[in-house]
Short mmCIF file of C-alpha atoms in Angstrom, two decimals:
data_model
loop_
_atom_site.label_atom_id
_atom_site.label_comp_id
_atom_site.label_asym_id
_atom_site.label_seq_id
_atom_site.Cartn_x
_atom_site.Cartn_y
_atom_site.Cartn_z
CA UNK C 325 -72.38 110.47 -0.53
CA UNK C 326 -72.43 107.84 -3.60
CA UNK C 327 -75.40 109.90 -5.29
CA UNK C 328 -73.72 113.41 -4.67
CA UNK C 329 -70.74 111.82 -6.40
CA UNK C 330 -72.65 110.25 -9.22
CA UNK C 331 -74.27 113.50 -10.07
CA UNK C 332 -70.95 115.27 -10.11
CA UNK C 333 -69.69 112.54 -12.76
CA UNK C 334 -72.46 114.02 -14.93
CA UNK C 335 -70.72 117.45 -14.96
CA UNK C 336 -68.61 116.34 -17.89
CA UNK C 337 -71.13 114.60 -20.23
CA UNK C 338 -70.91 115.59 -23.20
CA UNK C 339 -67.67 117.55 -23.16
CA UNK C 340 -65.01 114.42 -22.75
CA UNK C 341 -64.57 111.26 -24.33
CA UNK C 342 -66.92 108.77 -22.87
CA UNK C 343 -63.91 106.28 -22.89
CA UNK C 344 -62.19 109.03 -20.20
CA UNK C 345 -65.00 109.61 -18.19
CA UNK C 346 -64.30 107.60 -15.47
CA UNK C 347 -60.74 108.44 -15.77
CA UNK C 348 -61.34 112.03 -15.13
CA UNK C 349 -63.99 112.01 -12.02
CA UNK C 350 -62.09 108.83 -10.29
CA UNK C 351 -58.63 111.07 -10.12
CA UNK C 352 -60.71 113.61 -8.91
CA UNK C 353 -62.10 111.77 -5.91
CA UNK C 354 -58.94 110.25 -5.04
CA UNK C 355 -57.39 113.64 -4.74
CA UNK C 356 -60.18 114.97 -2.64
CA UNK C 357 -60.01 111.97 -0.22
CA UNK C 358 -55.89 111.78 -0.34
CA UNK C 359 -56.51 115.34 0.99
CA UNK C 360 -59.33 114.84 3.58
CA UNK C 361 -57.30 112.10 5.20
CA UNK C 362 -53.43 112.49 4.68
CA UNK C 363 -53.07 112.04 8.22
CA UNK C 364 -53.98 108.43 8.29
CA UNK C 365 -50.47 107.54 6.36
CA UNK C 366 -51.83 105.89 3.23
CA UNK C 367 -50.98 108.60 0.96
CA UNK C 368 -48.89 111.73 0.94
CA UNK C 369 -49.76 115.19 -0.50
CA UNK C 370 -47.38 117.81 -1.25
CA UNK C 371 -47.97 121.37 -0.10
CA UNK C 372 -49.52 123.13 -3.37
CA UNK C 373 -51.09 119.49 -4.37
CA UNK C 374 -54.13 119.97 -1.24
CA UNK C 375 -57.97 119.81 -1.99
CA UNK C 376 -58.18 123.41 -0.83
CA UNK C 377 -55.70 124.96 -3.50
CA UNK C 378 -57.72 124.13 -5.75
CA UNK C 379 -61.00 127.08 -5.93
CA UNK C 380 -63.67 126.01 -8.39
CA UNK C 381 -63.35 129.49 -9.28
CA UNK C 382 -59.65 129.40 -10.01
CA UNK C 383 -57.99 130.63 -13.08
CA UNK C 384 -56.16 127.56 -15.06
CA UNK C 385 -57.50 125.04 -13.41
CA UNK C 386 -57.42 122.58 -15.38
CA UNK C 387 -53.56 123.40 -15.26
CA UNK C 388 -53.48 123.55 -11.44
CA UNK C 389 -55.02 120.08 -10.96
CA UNK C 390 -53.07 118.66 -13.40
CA UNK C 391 -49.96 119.83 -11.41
CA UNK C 392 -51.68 118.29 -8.36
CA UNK C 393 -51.64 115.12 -10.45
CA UNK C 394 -48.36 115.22 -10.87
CA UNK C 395 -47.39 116.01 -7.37
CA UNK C 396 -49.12 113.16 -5.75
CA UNK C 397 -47.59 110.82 -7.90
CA UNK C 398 -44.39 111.96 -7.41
CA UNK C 399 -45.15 111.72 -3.86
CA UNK C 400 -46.88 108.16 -3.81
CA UNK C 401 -44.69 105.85 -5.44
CA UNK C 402 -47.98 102.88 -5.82
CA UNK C 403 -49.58 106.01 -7.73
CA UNK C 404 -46.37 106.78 -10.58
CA UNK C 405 -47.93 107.15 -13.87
CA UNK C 406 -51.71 106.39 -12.97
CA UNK C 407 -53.29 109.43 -12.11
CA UNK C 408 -54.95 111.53 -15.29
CA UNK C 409 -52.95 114.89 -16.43
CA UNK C 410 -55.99 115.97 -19.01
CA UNK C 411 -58.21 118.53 -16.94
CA UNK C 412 -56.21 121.77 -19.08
CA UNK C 413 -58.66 120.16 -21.84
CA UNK C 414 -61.73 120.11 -20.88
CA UNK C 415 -64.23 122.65 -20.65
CA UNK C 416 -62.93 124.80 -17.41
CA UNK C 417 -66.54 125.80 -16.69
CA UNK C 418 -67.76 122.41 -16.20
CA UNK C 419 -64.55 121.22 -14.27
CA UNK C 420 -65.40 124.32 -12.23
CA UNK C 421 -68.70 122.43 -11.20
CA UNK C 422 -67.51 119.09 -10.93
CA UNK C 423 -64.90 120.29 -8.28
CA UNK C 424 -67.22 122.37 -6.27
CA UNK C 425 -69.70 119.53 -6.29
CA UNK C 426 -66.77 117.16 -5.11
CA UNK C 427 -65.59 119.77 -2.64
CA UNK C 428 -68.98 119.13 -0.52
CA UNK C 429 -68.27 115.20 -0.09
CA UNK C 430 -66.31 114.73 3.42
CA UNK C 431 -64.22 111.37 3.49
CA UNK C 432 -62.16 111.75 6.81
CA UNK C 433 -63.62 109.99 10.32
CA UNK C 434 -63.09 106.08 8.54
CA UNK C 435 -60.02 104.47 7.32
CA UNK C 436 -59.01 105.68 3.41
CA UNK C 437 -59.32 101.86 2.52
CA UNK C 438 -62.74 101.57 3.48
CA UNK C 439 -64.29 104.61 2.53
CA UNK C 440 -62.63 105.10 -0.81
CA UNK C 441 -62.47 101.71 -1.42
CA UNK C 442 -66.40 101.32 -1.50
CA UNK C 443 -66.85 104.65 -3.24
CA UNK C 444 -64.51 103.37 -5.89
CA UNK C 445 -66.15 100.05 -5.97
CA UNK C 446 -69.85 101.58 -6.59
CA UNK C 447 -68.41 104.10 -9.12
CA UNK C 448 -66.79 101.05 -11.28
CA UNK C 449 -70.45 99.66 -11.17
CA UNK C 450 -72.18 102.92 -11.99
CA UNK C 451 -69.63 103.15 -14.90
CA UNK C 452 -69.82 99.74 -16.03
CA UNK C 453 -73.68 99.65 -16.68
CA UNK C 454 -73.51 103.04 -17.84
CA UNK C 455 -71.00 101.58 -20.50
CA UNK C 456 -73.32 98.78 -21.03
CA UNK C 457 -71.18 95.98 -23.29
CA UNK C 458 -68.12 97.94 -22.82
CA UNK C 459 -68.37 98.15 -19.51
CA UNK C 460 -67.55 94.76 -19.42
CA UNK C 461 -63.91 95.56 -20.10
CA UNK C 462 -63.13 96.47 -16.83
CA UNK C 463 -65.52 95.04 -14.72
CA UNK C 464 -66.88 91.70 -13.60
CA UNK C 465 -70.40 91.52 -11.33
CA UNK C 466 -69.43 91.38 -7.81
CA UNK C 467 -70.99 88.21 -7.04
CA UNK C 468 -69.26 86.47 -9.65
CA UNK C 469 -66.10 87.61 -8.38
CA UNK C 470 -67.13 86.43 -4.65
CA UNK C 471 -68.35 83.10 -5.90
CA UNK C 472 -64.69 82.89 -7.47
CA UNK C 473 -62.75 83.51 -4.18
CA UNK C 474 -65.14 81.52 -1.95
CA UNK C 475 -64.23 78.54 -3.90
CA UNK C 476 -60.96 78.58 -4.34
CA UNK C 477 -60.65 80.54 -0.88
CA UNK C 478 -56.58 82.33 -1.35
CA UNK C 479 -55.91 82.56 2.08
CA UNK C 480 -52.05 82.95 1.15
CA UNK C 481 -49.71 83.01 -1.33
CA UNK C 482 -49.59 84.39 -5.05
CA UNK C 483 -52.54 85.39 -7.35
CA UNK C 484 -52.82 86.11 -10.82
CA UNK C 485 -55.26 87.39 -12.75
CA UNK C 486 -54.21 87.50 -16.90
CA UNK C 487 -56.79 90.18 -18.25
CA UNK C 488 -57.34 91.94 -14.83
CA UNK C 489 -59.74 94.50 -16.09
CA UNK C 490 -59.77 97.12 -12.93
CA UNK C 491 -58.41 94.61 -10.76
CA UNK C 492 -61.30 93.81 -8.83
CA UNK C 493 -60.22 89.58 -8.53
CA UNK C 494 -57.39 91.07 -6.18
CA UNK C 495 -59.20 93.32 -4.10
CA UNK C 496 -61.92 90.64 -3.31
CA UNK C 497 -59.09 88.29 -2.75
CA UNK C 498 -57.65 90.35 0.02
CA UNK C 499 -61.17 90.92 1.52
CA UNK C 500 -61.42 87.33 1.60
CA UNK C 501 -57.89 87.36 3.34
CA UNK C 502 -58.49 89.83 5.97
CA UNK C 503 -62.11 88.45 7.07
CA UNK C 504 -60.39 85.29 8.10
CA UNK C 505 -58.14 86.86 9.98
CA UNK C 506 -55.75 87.28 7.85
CA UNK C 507 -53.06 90.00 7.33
CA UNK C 508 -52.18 92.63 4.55
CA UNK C 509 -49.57 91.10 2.50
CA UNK C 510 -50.69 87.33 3.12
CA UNK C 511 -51.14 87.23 -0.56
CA UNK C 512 -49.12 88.46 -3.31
CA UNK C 513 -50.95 89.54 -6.89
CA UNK C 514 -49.35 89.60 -9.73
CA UNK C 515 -51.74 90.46 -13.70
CA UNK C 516 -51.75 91.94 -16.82
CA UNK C 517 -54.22 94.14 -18.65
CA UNK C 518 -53.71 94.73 -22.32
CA UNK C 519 -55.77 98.05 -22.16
CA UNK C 520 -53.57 100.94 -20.79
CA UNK C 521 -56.40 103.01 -19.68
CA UNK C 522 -57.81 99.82 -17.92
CA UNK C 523 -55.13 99.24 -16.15
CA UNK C 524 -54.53 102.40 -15.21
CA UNK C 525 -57.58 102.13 -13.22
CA UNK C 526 -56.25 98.55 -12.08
CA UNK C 527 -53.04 100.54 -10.48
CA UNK C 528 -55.53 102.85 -8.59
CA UNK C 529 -58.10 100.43 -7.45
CA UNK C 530 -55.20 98.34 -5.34
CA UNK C 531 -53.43 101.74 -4.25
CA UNK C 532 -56.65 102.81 -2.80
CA UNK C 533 -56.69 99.21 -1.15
CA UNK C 534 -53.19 99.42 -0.30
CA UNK C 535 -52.39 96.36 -2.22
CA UNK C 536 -48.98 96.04 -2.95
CA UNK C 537 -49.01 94.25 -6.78
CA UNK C 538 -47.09 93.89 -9.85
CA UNK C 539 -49.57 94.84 -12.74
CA UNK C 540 -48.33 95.68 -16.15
CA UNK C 541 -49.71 96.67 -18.89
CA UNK C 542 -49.14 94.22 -21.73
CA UNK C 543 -50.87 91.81 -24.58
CA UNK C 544 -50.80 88.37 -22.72
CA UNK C 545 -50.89 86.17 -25.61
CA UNK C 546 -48.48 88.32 -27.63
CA UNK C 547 -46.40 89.37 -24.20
CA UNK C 548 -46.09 87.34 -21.36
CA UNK C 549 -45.39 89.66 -18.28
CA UNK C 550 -44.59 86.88 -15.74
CA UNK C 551 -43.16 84.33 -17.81
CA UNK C 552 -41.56 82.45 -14.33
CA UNK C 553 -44.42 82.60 -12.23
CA UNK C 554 -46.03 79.94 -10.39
CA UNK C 555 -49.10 81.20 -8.57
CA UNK C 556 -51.18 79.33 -6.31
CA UNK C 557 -54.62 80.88 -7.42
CA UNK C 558 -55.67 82.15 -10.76
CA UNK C 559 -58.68 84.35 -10.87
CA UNK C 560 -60.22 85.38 -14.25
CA UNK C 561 -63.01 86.94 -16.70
CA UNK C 562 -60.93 86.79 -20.28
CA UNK C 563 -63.01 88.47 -22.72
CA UNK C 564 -65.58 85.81 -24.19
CA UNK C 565 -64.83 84.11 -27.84
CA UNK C 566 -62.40 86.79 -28.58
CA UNK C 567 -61.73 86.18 -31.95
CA UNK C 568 -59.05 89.48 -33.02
CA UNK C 569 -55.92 87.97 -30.58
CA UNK C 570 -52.74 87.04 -31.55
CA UNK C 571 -52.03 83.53 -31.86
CA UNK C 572 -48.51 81.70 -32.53
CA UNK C 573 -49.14 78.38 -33.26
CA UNK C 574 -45.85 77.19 -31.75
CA UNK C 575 -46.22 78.68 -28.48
CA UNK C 576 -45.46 76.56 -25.61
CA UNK C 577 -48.58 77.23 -24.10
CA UNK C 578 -50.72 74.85 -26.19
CA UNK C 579 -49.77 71.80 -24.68
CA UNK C 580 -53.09 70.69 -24.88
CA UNK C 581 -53.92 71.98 -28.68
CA UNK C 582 -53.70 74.81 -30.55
CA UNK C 583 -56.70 76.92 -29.71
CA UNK C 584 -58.61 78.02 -33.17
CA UNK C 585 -57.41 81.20 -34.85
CA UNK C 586 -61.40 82.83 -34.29
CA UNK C 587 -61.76 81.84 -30.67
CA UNK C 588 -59.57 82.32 -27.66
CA UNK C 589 -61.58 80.35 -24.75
CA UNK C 590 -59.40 77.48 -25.01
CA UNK C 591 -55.95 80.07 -25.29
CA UNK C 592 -57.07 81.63 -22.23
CA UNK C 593 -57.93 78.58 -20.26
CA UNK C 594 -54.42 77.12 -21.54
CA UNK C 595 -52.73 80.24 -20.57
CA UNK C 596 -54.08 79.94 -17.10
CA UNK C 597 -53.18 76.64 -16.72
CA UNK C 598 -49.32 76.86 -17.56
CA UNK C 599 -49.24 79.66 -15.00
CA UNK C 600 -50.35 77.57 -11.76
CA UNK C 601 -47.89 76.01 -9.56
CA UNK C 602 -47.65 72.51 -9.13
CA UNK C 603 -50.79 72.72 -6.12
CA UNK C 604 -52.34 75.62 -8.00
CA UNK C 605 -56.29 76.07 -8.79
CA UNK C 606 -58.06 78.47 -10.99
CA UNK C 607 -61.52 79.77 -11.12
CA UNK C 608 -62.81 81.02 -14.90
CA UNK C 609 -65.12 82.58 -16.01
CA UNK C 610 -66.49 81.56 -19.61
CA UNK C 611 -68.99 81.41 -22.13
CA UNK C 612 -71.36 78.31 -22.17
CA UNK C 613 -69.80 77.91 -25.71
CA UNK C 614 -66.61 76.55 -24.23
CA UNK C 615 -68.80 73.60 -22.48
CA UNK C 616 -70.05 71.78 -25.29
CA UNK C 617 -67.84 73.37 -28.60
CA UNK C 618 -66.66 71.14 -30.95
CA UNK C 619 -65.55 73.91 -33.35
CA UNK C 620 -62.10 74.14 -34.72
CA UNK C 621 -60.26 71.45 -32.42
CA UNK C 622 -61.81 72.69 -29.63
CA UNK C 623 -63.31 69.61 -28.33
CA UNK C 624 -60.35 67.52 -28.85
CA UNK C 625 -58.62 70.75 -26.16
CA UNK C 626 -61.40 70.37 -23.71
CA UNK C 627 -60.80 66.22 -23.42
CA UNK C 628 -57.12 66.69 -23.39
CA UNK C 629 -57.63 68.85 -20.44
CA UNK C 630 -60.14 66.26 -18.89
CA UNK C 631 -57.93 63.76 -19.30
CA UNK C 632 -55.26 65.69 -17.71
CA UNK C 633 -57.59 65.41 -14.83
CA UNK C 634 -57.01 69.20 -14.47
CA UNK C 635 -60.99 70.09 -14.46
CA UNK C 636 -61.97 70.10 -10.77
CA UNK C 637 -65.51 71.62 -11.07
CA UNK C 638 -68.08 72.95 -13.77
CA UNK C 639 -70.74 75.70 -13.01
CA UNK C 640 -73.63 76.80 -15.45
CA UNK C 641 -74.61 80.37 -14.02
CA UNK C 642 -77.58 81.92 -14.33
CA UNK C 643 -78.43 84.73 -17.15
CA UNK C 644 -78.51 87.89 -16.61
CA UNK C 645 -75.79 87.87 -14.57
CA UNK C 646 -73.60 90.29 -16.99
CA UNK C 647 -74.84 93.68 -18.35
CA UNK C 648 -72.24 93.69 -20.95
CA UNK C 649 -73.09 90.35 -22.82
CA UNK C 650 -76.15 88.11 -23.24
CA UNK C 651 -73.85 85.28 -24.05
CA UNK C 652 -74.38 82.64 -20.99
CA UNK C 653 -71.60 82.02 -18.68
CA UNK C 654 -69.84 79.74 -16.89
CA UNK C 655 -68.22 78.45 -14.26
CA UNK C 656 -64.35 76.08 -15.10
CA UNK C 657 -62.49 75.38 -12.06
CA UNK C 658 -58.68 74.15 -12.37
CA UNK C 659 -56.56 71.96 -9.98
CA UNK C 660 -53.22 70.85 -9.93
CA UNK C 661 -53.60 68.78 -7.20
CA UNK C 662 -57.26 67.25 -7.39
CA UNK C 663 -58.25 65.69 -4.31
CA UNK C 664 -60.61 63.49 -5.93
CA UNK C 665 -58.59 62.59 -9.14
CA UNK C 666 -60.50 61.13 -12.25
CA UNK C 667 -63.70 62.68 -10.88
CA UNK C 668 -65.29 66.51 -12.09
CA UNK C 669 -68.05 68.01 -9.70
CA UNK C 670 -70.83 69.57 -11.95
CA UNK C 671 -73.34 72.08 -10.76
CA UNK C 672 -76.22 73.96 -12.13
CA UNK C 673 -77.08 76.80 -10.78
CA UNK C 674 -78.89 78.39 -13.80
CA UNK C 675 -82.36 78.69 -11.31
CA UNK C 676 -80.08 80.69 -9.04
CA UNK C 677 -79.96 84.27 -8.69
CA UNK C 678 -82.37 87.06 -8.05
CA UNK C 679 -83.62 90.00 -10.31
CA UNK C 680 -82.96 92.98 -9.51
CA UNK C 681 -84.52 94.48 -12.57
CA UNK C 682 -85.69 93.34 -15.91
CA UNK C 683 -81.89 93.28 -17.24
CA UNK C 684 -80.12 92.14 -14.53
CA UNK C 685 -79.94 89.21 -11.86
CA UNK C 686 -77.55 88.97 -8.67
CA UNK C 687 -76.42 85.91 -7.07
CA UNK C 688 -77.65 86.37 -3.24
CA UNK C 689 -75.26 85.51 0.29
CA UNK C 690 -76.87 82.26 -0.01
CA UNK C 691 -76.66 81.42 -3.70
CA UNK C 692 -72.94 81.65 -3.19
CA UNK C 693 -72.62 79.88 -0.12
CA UNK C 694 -74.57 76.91 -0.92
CA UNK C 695 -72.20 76.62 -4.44
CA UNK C 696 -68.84 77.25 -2.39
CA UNK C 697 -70.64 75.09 0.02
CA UNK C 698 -71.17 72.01 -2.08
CA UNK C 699 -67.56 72.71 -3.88
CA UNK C 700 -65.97 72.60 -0.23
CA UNK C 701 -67.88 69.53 0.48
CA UNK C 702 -66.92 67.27 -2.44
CA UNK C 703 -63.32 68.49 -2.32
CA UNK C 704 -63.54 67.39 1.34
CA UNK C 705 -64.52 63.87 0.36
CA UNK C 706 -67.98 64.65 2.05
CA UNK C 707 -69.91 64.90 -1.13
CA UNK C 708 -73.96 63.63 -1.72
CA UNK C 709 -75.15 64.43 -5.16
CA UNK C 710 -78.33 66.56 -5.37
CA UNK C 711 -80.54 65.60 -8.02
CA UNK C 712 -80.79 68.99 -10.25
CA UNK C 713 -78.06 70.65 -8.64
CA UNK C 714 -74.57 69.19 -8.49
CA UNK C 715 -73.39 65.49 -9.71
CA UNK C 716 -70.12 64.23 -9.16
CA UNK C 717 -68.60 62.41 -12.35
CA UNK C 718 -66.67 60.18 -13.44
CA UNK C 719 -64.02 60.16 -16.06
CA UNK C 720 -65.84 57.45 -17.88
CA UNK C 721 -69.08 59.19 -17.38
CA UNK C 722 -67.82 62.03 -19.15
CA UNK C 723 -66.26 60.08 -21.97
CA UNK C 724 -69.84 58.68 -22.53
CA UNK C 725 -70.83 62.29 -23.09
CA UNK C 726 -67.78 62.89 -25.03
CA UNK C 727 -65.77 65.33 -22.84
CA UNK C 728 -68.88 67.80 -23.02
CA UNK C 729 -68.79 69.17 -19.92
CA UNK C 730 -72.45 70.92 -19.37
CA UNK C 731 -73.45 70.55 -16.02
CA UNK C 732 -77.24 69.49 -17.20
CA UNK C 733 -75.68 66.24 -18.50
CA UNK C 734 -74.85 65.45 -15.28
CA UNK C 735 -77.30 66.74 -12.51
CA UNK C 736 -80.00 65.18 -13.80
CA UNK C 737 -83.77 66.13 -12.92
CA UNK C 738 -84.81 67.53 -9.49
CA UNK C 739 -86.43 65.51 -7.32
CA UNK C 740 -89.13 67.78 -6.43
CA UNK C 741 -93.00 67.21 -7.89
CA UNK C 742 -93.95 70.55 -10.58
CA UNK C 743 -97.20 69.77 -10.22
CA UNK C 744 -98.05 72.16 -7.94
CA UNK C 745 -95.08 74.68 -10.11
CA UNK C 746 -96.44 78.48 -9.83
CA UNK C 747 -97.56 79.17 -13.29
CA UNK C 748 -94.31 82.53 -13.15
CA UNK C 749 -91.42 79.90 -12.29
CA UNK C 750 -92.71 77.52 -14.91
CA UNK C 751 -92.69 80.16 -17.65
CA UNK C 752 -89.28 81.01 -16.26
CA UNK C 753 -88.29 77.44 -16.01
CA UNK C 754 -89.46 76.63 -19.59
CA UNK C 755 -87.71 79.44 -21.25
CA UNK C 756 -84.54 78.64 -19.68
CA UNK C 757 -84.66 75.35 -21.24
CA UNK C 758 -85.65 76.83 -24.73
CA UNK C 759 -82.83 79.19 -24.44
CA UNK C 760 -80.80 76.40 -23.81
CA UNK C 761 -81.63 74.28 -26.94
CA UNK C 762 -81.27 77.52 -28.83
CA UNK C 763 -77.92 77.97 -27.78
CA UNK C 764 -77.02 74.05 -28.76
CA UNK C 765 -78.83 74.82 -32.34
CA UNK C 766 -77.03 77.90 -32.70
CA UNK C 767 -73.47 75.67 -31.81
CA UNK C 768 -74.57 72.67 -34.29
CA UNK C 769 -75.46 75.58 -37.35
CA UNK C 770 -71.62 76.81 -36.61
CA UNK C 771 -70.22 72.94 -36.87
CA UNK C 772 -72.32 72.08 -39.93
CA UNK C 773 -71.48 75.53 -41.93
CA UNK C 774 -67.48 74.77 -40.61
CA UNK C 775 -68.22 70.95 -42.37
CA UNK C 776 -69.91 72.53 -45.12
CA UNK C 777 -66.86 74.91 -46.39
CA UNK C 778 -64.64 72.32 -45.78
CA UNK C 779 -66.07 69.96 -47.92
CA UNK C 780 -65.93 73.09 -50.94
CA UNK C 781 -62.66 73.59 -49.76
CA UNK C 782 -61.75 70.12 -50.84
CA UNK C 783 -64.10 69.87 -53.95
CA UNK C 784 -62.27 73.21 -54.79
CA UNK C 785 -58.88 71.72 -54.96
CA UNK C 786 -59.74 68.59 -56.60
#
């Protein structure tokens, strides 16, 4: 059924905006399946608005699913104002395809939150590699996004996610919720997305889920959309080293420092952190950059939060992990409530993951349980370090490495002999590590040019 779909998607190439590609064949689906399995009670569809009014073949109709559009929304309140009214533009003889190709896809016999839900899920992926870097906007790797839940584990309460993307934080949030037995409703989420057409597919993604969820669409540095909240988890991928966001330097959010003009890690991760509740925890997902950066302030932000004891955990992730970036990620857990205060858990799980193809690597079942695993573990006061993999730290220990916060400090060497090392994971191994002192030359050539036009600056005005 996924490939049938896929191909359909291809009907439009080249005759609508890439940007509203998705936008286009994922209203199209959701219509088919709304109709296909109104029964069930998720969704209502008018009389007029059905899968069979709608005859490849038809005259207008472009015009006639666009009415359908508007129809189901009007019917399905958790649908108002997400749902695409475009199809009159597009080239009719095309759409004509792309509907009859749909039209052969049968959804009914499973619940609409299952079936539609994966379908949804696989086209976001499809999309978002499609998109390459863009496709980063709106999506975050699946694994990551498990990883981030297992952790922090929301079993109730309310989640936020700040730069939401399609919303797929919440939906693995309630998937977490419901496979331990929990119930629909357990959890209340609560984001923004400053991209309208993101969002958009944000509002559908949780409808199709039947998560009930306060999204708006808004700017959250320049527009706070739930200035009073206080949510127990915080789940998010903020766009890495954004440097075009707007910044107020006398916004109450920079309690810790204000976050350089040409880099928002540290606005983000201060954003976050004013949202939890007084028990809250946050899992974040940033570049390596925000680590080890002394650029701008930002070191003197990262110790203030260290000192605040609000870093719980640090994870170095393996590359490859994102289609949209090569910039290495990361790993920042936040707690409110630290059950081991004045200590950080570091782990390194850059030899984790498995390729899938030449471009892209997947964290496995057991990848992710053995890091959830070892988080659990420490945050249960039942922690052992393992040499090369996670260290448990110190506030002076850090202090020694001034507040730099790469888990590779810390883990230290595995204890296993590479002298027998096959000859492919050495290579792999070794450029790892070369990558990594790359990276660290590429961040001291940033701090010496910043030193450098300083020092003009000053020789300028004197």
């Amino acid at each position: 059924m996924d490939d049938v779909l896929w191909k359909a998607a291809g009907k439009l190439r080249g005759s609508v905006d890439a940007a509203q590609y998705k936008d286009f064949v994922l209203g199209l689906v959701l219509l088919k399946y709304v109709s296909d399995s109104s029964g069930d009670g998720a969704f209502r569809v008018p009389a007029g608005a059905r899968w069979a009014d709608l005859s490849p073949a038809s005259e207008r109709l472009g015009e006639r699913i666009d009415a359908a559009m508007s129809a189901v929304m009007r019917a399905n309140p958790s649908l108002d104002g997400v749902l695409p009214q475009i199809f009159a533009r597009v080239d009719q003889r095309r759409l004509g395809e792309l509907v009859e190709l749909i039209g052969q896809v049968r959804f009914g016999g499973r619940p609409a939150r299952d079936v539609l839900g994966e379908v949804y899920e696989y086209f976001l992926e499809r999309f978002a590699r499609a998109e390459g870097k863009r496709g980063g906007e709106f999506y975050t790797p699946a694994g990551v996004v498990r990883l981030l839940v297992e952790v922090l584990e929301p079993f109730r309460g309310r989640v936020y996610d700040p730069c939401c993307g399609s919303g797929g934080m919440f939906v693995q949030a309630e998937r977490f919720v419901l496979s331990h037995r929990g119930r629909l409703g357990d959890i209340a989420v609560h984001g923004q997305e400053a991209n309208e057409r993101t969002w958009r597919l944000a509002r559908m993604n949780l409808a199709i889920h039947e998560i009930a969820g306060d999204v708006r669409c808004a700017d959250t540095f320049y527009e706070d959309a739930h200035p009073g909240l206080a949510a127990d988890h915080v789940l998010a991928n903020p766009p890495f080293n954004m440097s075009d966001w707007y910044r107020d330097p006398s916004d109450a959010r920079w309690r810790y420092g204000v976050p350089p003009a040409g880099n928002a890690n540290f606005a983000w991760i201060q954003h976050i952190v004013a949202k939890l509740g007084p028990r809250g925890r946050a899992g974040v997902v940033m570049a390596n950059g925000s680590m080890s950066s002394r650029h701008s302030g930002e070191g003197e932000i990262r110790a203030a939060l260290v000192e605040a004891d609000l870093v719980s955990c640090v994870v170095a992730l393996p590359d490859r992990l994102f289609r949209s970036t090569q910039i290495p990620a990361c790993l920042w857990f936040l707690d409110k409530s630290k059950s081991a205060p004045g200590e950080v858990l570091f782990v390194d799980a850059r030899d984790m993951g498995t390729l899938v193809d030449r471009t892209e690597r997947i964290l496995t079942d057991a990848d992710i349980a053995r890091i959830a695993g070892a988080y659990r573990a420490w945050r249960g006061h039942d922690h052992a370090d393992v040499p090369g993999f996670c260290h448990a730290a110190g506030l002076d220990e850090i202090r020694a490495h001034d507040h730099v916060l790469t888990p590779g400090r810390y883990v230290g060497a595995a204890e296993a002999d590479r002298g027998d090392e096959p000859a492919a994971d050495r290579v792999e191994r070794l450029t790892k590590e070369l990558f990594t002192h790359f990276e660290e030359s590429a961040r001291l050539d940033l701090v010496v040019r910043d030193e450098l036009g300083r020092l003009r600056d000053r020789r300028s005005d004197g």
